[in-house]
PDB file of C-alpha atoms in Angstrom:
ATOM      1  CA  UNK A   1     -92.581  22.059  57.852  1.00 82.00           C
ATOM      2  CA  UNK A   2     -90.176  23.153  54.960  1.00 80.00           C
ATOM      3  CA  UNK A   3     -87.442  24.659  57.655  1.00 79.00           C
ATOM      4  CA  UNK A   4     -87.795  21.405  59.644  1.00 86.00           C
ATOM      5  CA  UNK A   5     -87.299  19.259  56.334  1.00 84.00           C
ATOM      6  CA  UNK A   6     -85.029  21.322  54.206  1.00 84.00           C
ATOM      7  CA  UNK A   7     -82.616  22.527  57.023  1.00 83.00           C
ATOM      8  CA  UNK A   8     -81.335  19.274  58.187  1.00 87.00           C
ATOM      9  CA  UNK A   9     -81.085  18.067  54.874  1.00 86.00           C
ATOM     10  CA  UNK A  10     -78.947  21.103  53.661  1.00 84.00           C
ATOM     11  CA  UNK A  11     -76.724  20.592  56.917  1.00 84.00           C
ATOM     12  CA  UNK A  12     -76.055  17.022  56.102  1.00 85.00           C
ATOM     13  CA  UNK A  13     -75.295  17.567  52.537  1.00 84.00           C
ATOM     14  CA  UNK A  14     -73.223  20.655  52.836  1.00 85.00           C
ATOM     15  CA  UNK A  15     -71.354  19.451  55.898  1.00 84.00           C
ATOM     16  CA  UNK A  16     -70.792  21.586  59.063  1.00 82.00           C
ATOM     17  CA  UNK A  17     -67.713  23.798  57.409  1.00 83.00           C
ATOM     18  CA  UNK A  18     -69.458  24.764  54.227  1.00 84.00           C
ATOM     19  CA  UNK A  19     -73.157  25.251  56.024  1.00 84.00           C
ATOM     20  CA  UNK A  20     -71.058  27.460  58.680  1.00 84.00           C
ATOM     21  CA  UNK A  21     -69.416  29.798  56.036  1.00 84.00           C
ATOM     22  CA  UNK A  22     -72.933  29.933  54.345  1.00 83.00           C
ATOM     23  CA  UNK A  23     -74.446  31.063  57.512  1.00 82.00           C
ATOM     24  CA  UNK A  24     -71.418  33.530  58.202  1.00 82.00           C
ATOM     25  CA  UNK A  25     -72.199  35.350  55.100  1.00 84.00           C
ATOM     26  CA  UNK A  26     -76.016  36.028  55.802  1.00 82.00           C
ATOM     27  CA  UNK A  27     -75.384  38.695  58.587  1.00 82.00           C
ATOM     28  CA  UNK A  28     -73.416  40.481  56.063  1.00 81.00           C
ATOM     29  CA  UNK A  29     -75.991  40.637  53.876  1.00 84.00           C
ATOM     30  CA  UNK A  30     -78.746  41.711  56.513  1.00 80.00           C
ATOM     31  CA  UNK A  31     -76.386  44.447  57.320  1.00 82.00           C
ATOM     32  CA  UNK A  32     -76.384  45.886  53.716  1.00 82.00           C
ATOM     33  CA  UNK A  33     -79.971  45.483  53.364  1.00 80.00           C
ATOM     34  CA  UNK A  34     -79.952  48.245  56.291  1.00 79.00           C
ATOM     35  CA  UNK A  35     -79.346  50.666  53.453  1.00 79.00           C
ATOM     36  CA  UNK A  36     -82.841  50.660  52.542  1.00 77.00           C
ATOM     37  CA  UNK A  37     -83.455  52.958  55.463  1.00 76.00           C
ATOM     38  CA  UNK A  38     -87.090  51.623  56.019  1.00 75.00           C
ATOM     39  CA  UNK A  39     -88.210  53.574  52.820  1.00 78.00           C
ATOM     40  CA  UNK A  40     -90.489  50.835  51.976  1.00 77.00           C
ATOM     41  CA  UNK A  41     -92.731  51.835  54.740  1.00 78.00           C
ATOM     42  CA  UNK A  42     -92.618  55.665  53.565  1.00 82.00           C
ATOM     43  CA  UNK A  43     -93.526  54.681  50.223  1.00 85.00           C
ATOM     44  CA  UNK A  44     -96.609  52.881  51.193  1.00 83.00           C
ATOM     45  CA  UNK A  45     -97.658  55.831  53.462  1.00 84.00           C
ATOM     46  CA  UNK A  46     -97.299  58.728  51.071  1.00 85.00           C
ATOM     47  CA  UNK A  47     -98.370  56.836  48.026  1.00 87.00           C
ATOM     48  CA  UNK A  48    -101.593  56.268  49.705  1.00 86.00           C
ATOM     49  CA  UNK A  49    -101.697  59.937  50.675  1.00 87.00           C
ATOM     50  CA  UNK A  50    -101.261  61.060  46.984  1.00 87.00           C
ATOM     51  CA  UNK A  51    -103.867  58.294  45.901  1.00 87.00           C
ATOM     52  CA  UNK A  52    -106.175  59.591  48.305  1.00 87.00           C
ATOM     53  CA  UNK A  53    -106.081  63.373  47.399  1.00 87.00           C
ATOM     54  CA  UNK A  54    -106.478  62.111  43.515  1.00 86.00           C
ATOM     55  CA  UNK A  55    -103.011  63.399  42.848  1.00 86.00           C
ATOM     56  CA  UNK A  56    -102.135  61.276  39.772  1.00 86.00           C
ATOM     57  CA  UNK A  57     -99.111  63.012  38.897  1.00 87.00           C
ATOM     58  CA  UNK A  58     -97.657  62.863  42.379  1.00 86.00           C
ATOM     59  CA  UNK A  59     -98.255  59.210  42.237  1.00 88.00           C
ATOM     60  CA  UNK A  60     -96.225  58.991  39.278  1.00 89.00           C
ATOM     61  CA  UNK A  61     -93.454  61.357  40.698  1.00 89.00           C
ATOM     62  CA  UNK A  62     -93.239  59.110  43.657  1.00 88.00           C
ATOM     63  CA  UNK A  63     -92.840  55.953  41.597  1.00 90.00           C
ATOM     64  CA  UNK A  64     -90.026  57.363  39.474  1.00 90.00           C
ATOM     65  CA  UNK A  65     -88.300  59.003  42.640  1.00 88.00           C
ATOM     66  CA  UNK A  66     -88.686  55.886  44.781  1.00 88.00           C
ATOM     67  CA  UNK A  67     -87.420  53.418  41.749  1.00 90.00           C
ATOM     68  CA  UNK A  68     -84.491  56.070  40.896  1.00 91.00           C
ATOM     69  CA  UNK A  69     -83.436  55.980  44.985  1.00 88.00           C
ATOM     70  CA  UNK A  70     -83.631  52.322  45.167  1.00 89.00           C
ATOM     71  CA  UNK A  71     -81.593  51.851  42.020  1.00 92.00           C
ATOM     72  CA  UNK A  72     -79.091  53.910  43.358  1.00 91.00           C
ATOM     73  CA  UNK A  73     -79.051  52.024  46.795  1.00 88.00           C
ATOM     74  CA  UNK A  74     -79.085  48.818  45.083  1.00 90.00           C
ATOM     75  CA  UNK A  75     -75.787  50.044  43.068  1.00 91.00           C
ATOM     76  CA  UNK A  76     -74.429  51.140  46.422  1.00 89.00           C
ATOM     77  CA  UNK A  77     -75.033  47.657  47.763  1.00 88.00           C
ATOM     78  CA  UNK A  78     -73.319  46.010  44.834  1.00 87.00           C
ATOM     79  CA  UNK A  79     -70.217  48.275  45.258  1.00 88.00           C
ATOM     80  CA  UNK A  80     -70.080  47.765  49.089  1.00 86.00           C
ATOM     81  CA  UNK A  81     -70.710  43.877  48.720  1.00 84.00           C
ATOM     82  CA  UNK A  82     -68.118  43.344  46.135  1.00 83.00           C
ATOM     83  CA  UNK A  83     -65.711  45.495  48.047  1.00 82.00           C
ATOM     84  CA  UNK A  84     -66.241  43.348  51.297  1.00 76.00           C
ATOM     85  CA  UNK A  85     -65.786  39.842  49.229  1.00 70.00           C
ATOM     86  CA  UNK A  86     -62.101  40.953  48.914  1.00 66.00           C
ATOM     87  CA  UNK A  87     -61.522  41.214  52.186  1.00 57.00           C
ATOM     88  CA  UNK A  88     -59.912  37.577  52.881  1.00 53.00           C
ATOM     89  CA  UNK A  89     -58.291  35.666  50.006  1.00 47.00           C
ATOM     90  CA  UNK A  90     -58.060  32.633  52.022  1.00 49.00           C
ATOM     91  CA  UNK A  91     -61.782  31.801  52.046  1.00 72.00           C
ATOM     92  CA  UNK A  92     -62.673  31.478  48.283  1.00 79.00           C
ATOM     93  CA  UNK A  93     -66.170  30.011  49.157  1.00 82.00           C
ATOM     94  CA  UNK A  94     -67.145  32.923  51.315  1.00 82.00           C
ATOM     95  CA  UNK A  95     -66.097  35.201  48.493  1.00 84.00           C
ATOM     96  CA  UNK A  96     -68.518  33.571  45.792  1.00 87.00           C
ATOM     97  CA  UNK A  97     -71.302  33.448  48.235  1.00 87.00           C
ATOM     98  CA  UNK A  98     -70.966  37.130  49.101  1.00 88.00           C
ATOM     99  CA  UNK A  99     -70.944  38.176  45.651  1.00 90.00           C
ATOM    100  CA  UNK A 100     -74.066  36.153  44.462  1.00 91.00           C
ATOM    101  CA  UNK A 101     -75.843  37.050  47.563  1.00 91.00           C
ATOM    102  CA  UNK A 102     -74.864  41.021  47.097  1.00 91.00           C
ATOM    103  CA  UNK A 103     -76.376  40.653  43.587  1.00 93.00           C
ATOM    104  CA  UNK A 104     -79.443  39.048  44.972  1.00 92.00           C
ATOM    105  CA  UNK A 105     -79.716  42.042  47.568  1.00 90.00           C
ATOM    106  CA  UNK A 106     -79.073  44.852  45.217  1.00 92.00           C
ATOM    107  CA  UNK A 107     -81.621  43.591  42.990  1.00 92.00           C
ATOM    108  CA  UNK A 108     -84.270  43.436  45.852  1.00 91.00           C
ATOM    109  CA  UNK A 109     -84.144  47.430  46.138  1.00 90.00           C
ATOM    110  CA  UNK A 110     -85.614  48.045  42.904  1.00 91.00           C
ATOM    111  CA  UNK A 111     -87.784  45.183  42.982  1.00 92.00           C
ATOM    112  CA  UNK A 112     -89.489  46.087  46.354  1.00 90.00           C
ATOM    113  CA  UNK A 113     -90.912  49.291  44.798  1.00 90.00           C
ATOM    114  CA  UNK A 114     -93.118  47.182  42.554  1.00 93.00           C
ATOM    115  CA  UNK A 115     -93.724  44.809  45.571  1.00 91.00           C
ATOM    116  CA  UNK A 116     -95.102  47.739  47.655  1.00 89.00           C
ATOM    117  CA  UNK A 117     -97.238  48.775  44.915  1.00 91.00           C
ATOM    118  CA  UNK A 118     -99.041  45.525  44.896  1.00 92.00           C
ATOM    119  CA  UNK A 119     -99.314  45.935  48.817  1.00 88.00           C
ATOM    120  CA  UNK A 120    -100.729  49.361  48.084  1.00 89.00           C
ATOM    121  CA  UNK A 121    -103.527  48.095  45.801  1.00 89.00           C
ATOM    122  CA  UNK A 122    -104.428  45.325  48.219  1.00 88.00           C
ATOM    123  CA  UNK A 123    -103.672  42.612  45.671  1.00 90.00           C
ATOM    124  CA  UNK A 124    -102.964  40.174  48.355  1.00 91.00           C
ATOM    125  CA  UNK A 125    -103.884  36.736  46.747  1.00 93.00           C
ATOM    126  CA  UNK A 126    -101.335  37.932  43.851  1.00 93.00           C
ATOM    127  CA  UNK A 127     -98.613  38.539  46.502  1.00 91.00           C
ATOM    128  CA  UNK A 128     -99.096  35.684  48.568  1.00 92.00           C
ATOM    129  CA  UNK A 129     -99.012  33.187  45.523  1.00 93.00           C
ATOM    130  CA  UNK A 130     -95.456  34.649  44.283  1.00 92.00           C
ATOM    131  CA  UNK A 131     -94.407  34.546  47.801  1.00 90.00           C
ATOM    132  CA  UNK A 132     -95.444  30.911  48.685  1.00 91.00           C
ATOM    133  CA  UNK A 133     -94.368  29.894  45.205  1.00 90.00           C
ATOM    134  CA  UNK A 134     -90.779  31.491  45.872  1.00 88.00           C
ATOM    135  CA  UNK A 135     -90.747  29.607  49.282  1.00 87.00           C
ATOM    136  CA  UNK A 136     -92.020  26.194  48.371  1.00 88.00           C
ATOM    137  CA  UNK A 137     -90.298  25.827  45.045  1.00 90.00           C
ATOM    138  CA  UNK A 138     -87.037  26.849  46.077  1.00 88.00           C
ATOM    139  CA  UNK A 139     -86.224  23.739  48.585  1.00 88.00           C
ATOM    140  CA  UNK A 140     -88.173  21.457  46.178  1.00 89.00           C
ATOM    141  CA  UNK A 141     -85.562  22.310  43.644  1.00 91.00           C
ATOM    142  CA  UNK A 142     -82.513  22.553  45.839  1.00 89.00           C
ATOM    143  CA  UNK A 143     -82.976  19.339  47.828  1.00 88.00           C
ATOM    144  CA  UNK A 144     -82.330  17.114  44.889  1.00 91.00           C
ATOM    145  CA  UNK A 145     -79.599  19.281  43.920  1.00 90.00           C
ATOM    146  CA  UNK A 146     -77.907  18.829  47.313  1.00 88.00           C
ATOM    147  CA  UNK A 147     -78.450  15.155  47.087  1.00 87.00           C
ATOM    148  CA  UNK A 148     -76.672  14.974  43.759  1.00 87.00           C
ATOM    149  CA  UNK A 149     -73.889  16.920  45.186  1.00 85.00           C
ATOM    150  CA  UNK A 150     -74.125  20.694  44.380  1.00 87.00           C
ATOM    151  CA  UNK A 151     -73.235  23.099  47.252  1.00 87.00           C
ATOM    152  CA  UNK A 152     -73.987  26.425  48.751  1.00 86.00           C
ATOM    153  CA  UNK A 153     -72.976  28.445  45.515  1.00 89.00           C
ATOM    154  CA  UNK A 154     -75.761  26.647  43.692  1.00 91.00           C
ATOM    155  CA  UNK A 155     -78.240  27.023  46.538  1.00 90.00           C
ATOM    156  CA  UNK A 156     -77.615  30.989  46.411  1.00 92.00           C
ATOM    157  CA  UNK A 157     -77.466  31.139  42.431  1.00 94.00           C
ATOM    158  CA  UNK A 158     -80.987  29.309  42.652  1.00 93.00           C
ATOM    159  CA  UNK A 159     -82.211  31.881  45.259  1.00 92.00           C
ATOM    160  CA  UNK A 160     -80.771  34.589  42.929  1.00 94.00           C
ATOM    161  CA  UNK A 161     -82.964  33.256  40.087  1.00 94.00           C
ATOM    162  CA  UNK A 162     -86.170  32.980  42.073  1.00 94.00           C
ATOM    163  CA  UNK A 163     -85.496  36.838  43.050  1.00 93.00           C
ATOM    164  CA  UNK A 164     -85.375  37.475  39.554  1.00 95.00           C
ATOM    165  CA  UNK A 165     -88.508  35.520  38.622  1.00 95.00           C
ATOM    166  CA  UNK A 166     -90.576  36.774  41.012  1.00 93.00           C
ATOM    167  CA  UNK A 167     -89.176  40.481  40.457  1.00 93.00           C
ATOM    168  CA  UNK A 168     -90.366  39.850  36.596  1.00 95.00           C
ATOM    169  CA  UNK A 169     -93.763  38.668  37.781  1.00 95.00           C
ATOM    170  CA  UNK A 170     -94.149  41.909  40.290  1.00 94.00           C
ATOM    171  CA  UNK A 171     -92.878  44.419  37.568  1.00 94.00           C
ATOM    172  CA  UNK A 172     -95.129  42.810  34.991  1.00 94.00           C
ATOM    173  CA  UNK A 173     -98.080  42.784  37.453  1.00 94.00           C
ATOM    174  CA  UNK A 174     -97.738  46.339  38.150  1.00 93.00           C
ATOM    175  CA  UNK A 175     -97.126  47.698  34.644  1.00 92.00           C
ATOM    176  CA  UNK A 176     -99.777  45.535  32.783  1.00 92.00           C
ATOM    177  CA  UNK A 177    -102.499  44.881  35.466  1.00 92.00           C
ATOM    178  CA  UNK A 178    -102.122  47.904  37.729  1.00 91.00           C
ATOM    179  CA  UNK A 179    -101.151  50.320  35.322  1.00 91.00           C
ATOM    180  CA  UNK A 180     -98.289  51.616  37.707  1.00 90.00           C
ATOM    181  CA  UNK A 181     -97.344  55.172  36.639  1.00 89.00           C
ATOM    182  CA  UNK A 182     -94.044  56.691  36.520  1.00 88.00           C
ATOM    183  CA  UNK A 183     -92.418  60.212  36.291  1.00 85.00           C
ATOM    184  CA  UNK A 184     -88.619  60.616  36.428  1.00 85.00           C
ATOM    185  CA  UNK A 185     -88.101  64.462  36.044  1.00 83.00           C
ATOM    186  CA  UNK A 186     -88.003  66.820  39.200  1.00 78.00           C
ATOM    187  CA  UNK A 187     -86.519  64.604  41.959  1.00 82.00           C
ATOM    188  CA  UNK A 188     -88.177  66.045  44.871  1.00 79.00           C
ATOM    189  CA  UNK A 189     -85.444  66.143  47.465  1.00 82.00           C
ATOM    190  CA  UNK A 190     -87.700  67.873  49.939  1.00 83.00           C
ATOM    191  CA  UNK A 191     -90.138  64.967  49.983  1.00 81.00           C
ATOM    192  CA  UNK A 192     -87.353  62.679  50.600  1.00 80.00           C
ATOM    193  CA  UNK A 193     -86.230  64.643  53.564  1.00 82.00           C
ATOM    194  CA  UNK A 194     -89.777  64.544  55.197  1.00 81.00           C
ATOM    195  CA  UNK A 195     -89.605  60.917  54.452  1.00 81.00           C
ATOM    196  CA  UNK A 196     -86.551  60.186  56.385  1.00 79.00           C
ATOM    197  CA  UNK A 197     -88.115  62.007  59.241  1.00 77.00           C
ATOM    198  CA  UNK A 198     -90.808  59.444  59.140  1.00 76.00           C
ATOM    199  CA  UNK A 199     -88.443  56.542  58.425  1.00 82.00           C
ATOM    200  CA  UNK A 200     -85.987  57.065  61.019  1.00 80.00           C
ATOM    201  CA  UNK A 201     -87.746  55.184  63.720  1.00 80.00           C
ATOM    202  CA  UNK A 202     -88.340  52.448  61.318  1.00 79.00           C
ATOM    203  CA  UNK A 203     -84.721  52.323  60.686  1.00 81.00           C
ATOM    204  CA  UNK A 204     -83.898  52.210  64.408  1.00 84.00           C
ATOM    205  CA  UNK A 205     -86.076  49.381  64.978  1.00 82.00           C
ATOM    206  CA  UNK A 206     -84.370  47.551  62.021  1.00 79.00           C
ATOM    207  CA  UNK A 207     -81.050  48.383  63.524  1.00 81.00           C
ATOM    208  CA  UNK A 208     -82.093  46.795  66.966  1.00 84.00           C
ATOM    209  CA  UNK A 209     -83.134  43.499  65.281  1.00 81.00           C
ATOM    210  CA  UNK A 210     -79.980  43.244  63.647  1.00 76.00           C
ATOM    211  CA  UNK A 211     -78.005  44.074  66.814  1.00 80.00           C
ATOM    212  CA  UNK A 212     -80.134  41.436  68.855  1.00 81.00           C
TER     213      UNK A 212
END
């Protein structure tokens, strides 16, 4: 229902040209997200394994390892995304959109660690409430702003704000409610190599989806 109502309004208010630029930037961000290498699925698998074995230190170490990895990958997304935004000086709007969406994409990397932790602990009600709130409130806020005359830059900024807010909710829930442990010493590169062996097939699937 949201898509059927929201998309025509967005197309009408932005116009074909600006809407086209907005849609053209989205695939670039989709390709930047490939830098996650499908590691999210590995986190769920390996954390569940450590927890089943009662290895609390292993769980804490894995959390710290993944957060460090995703912070690094998020920073890499920022560097690449901002670098690409200088490709064409004639498209000022695309440059702005790409930069804002790049920040959004970079933030989703470390936030995904906490979202995955919520999934592992089977807190589906909280997870779905946050997801639905983000999906429903975003267009409810944007439709009046589009009608007033705001454009695609505002749309991407609002989306970034929702990413930050949902991230804060997930981080707060994990730290306070789930008592998510962290240990940042002794980064386990051997375990990381093992995980890449597991996620390579997930990564290939993501690449195929993007190519399609």
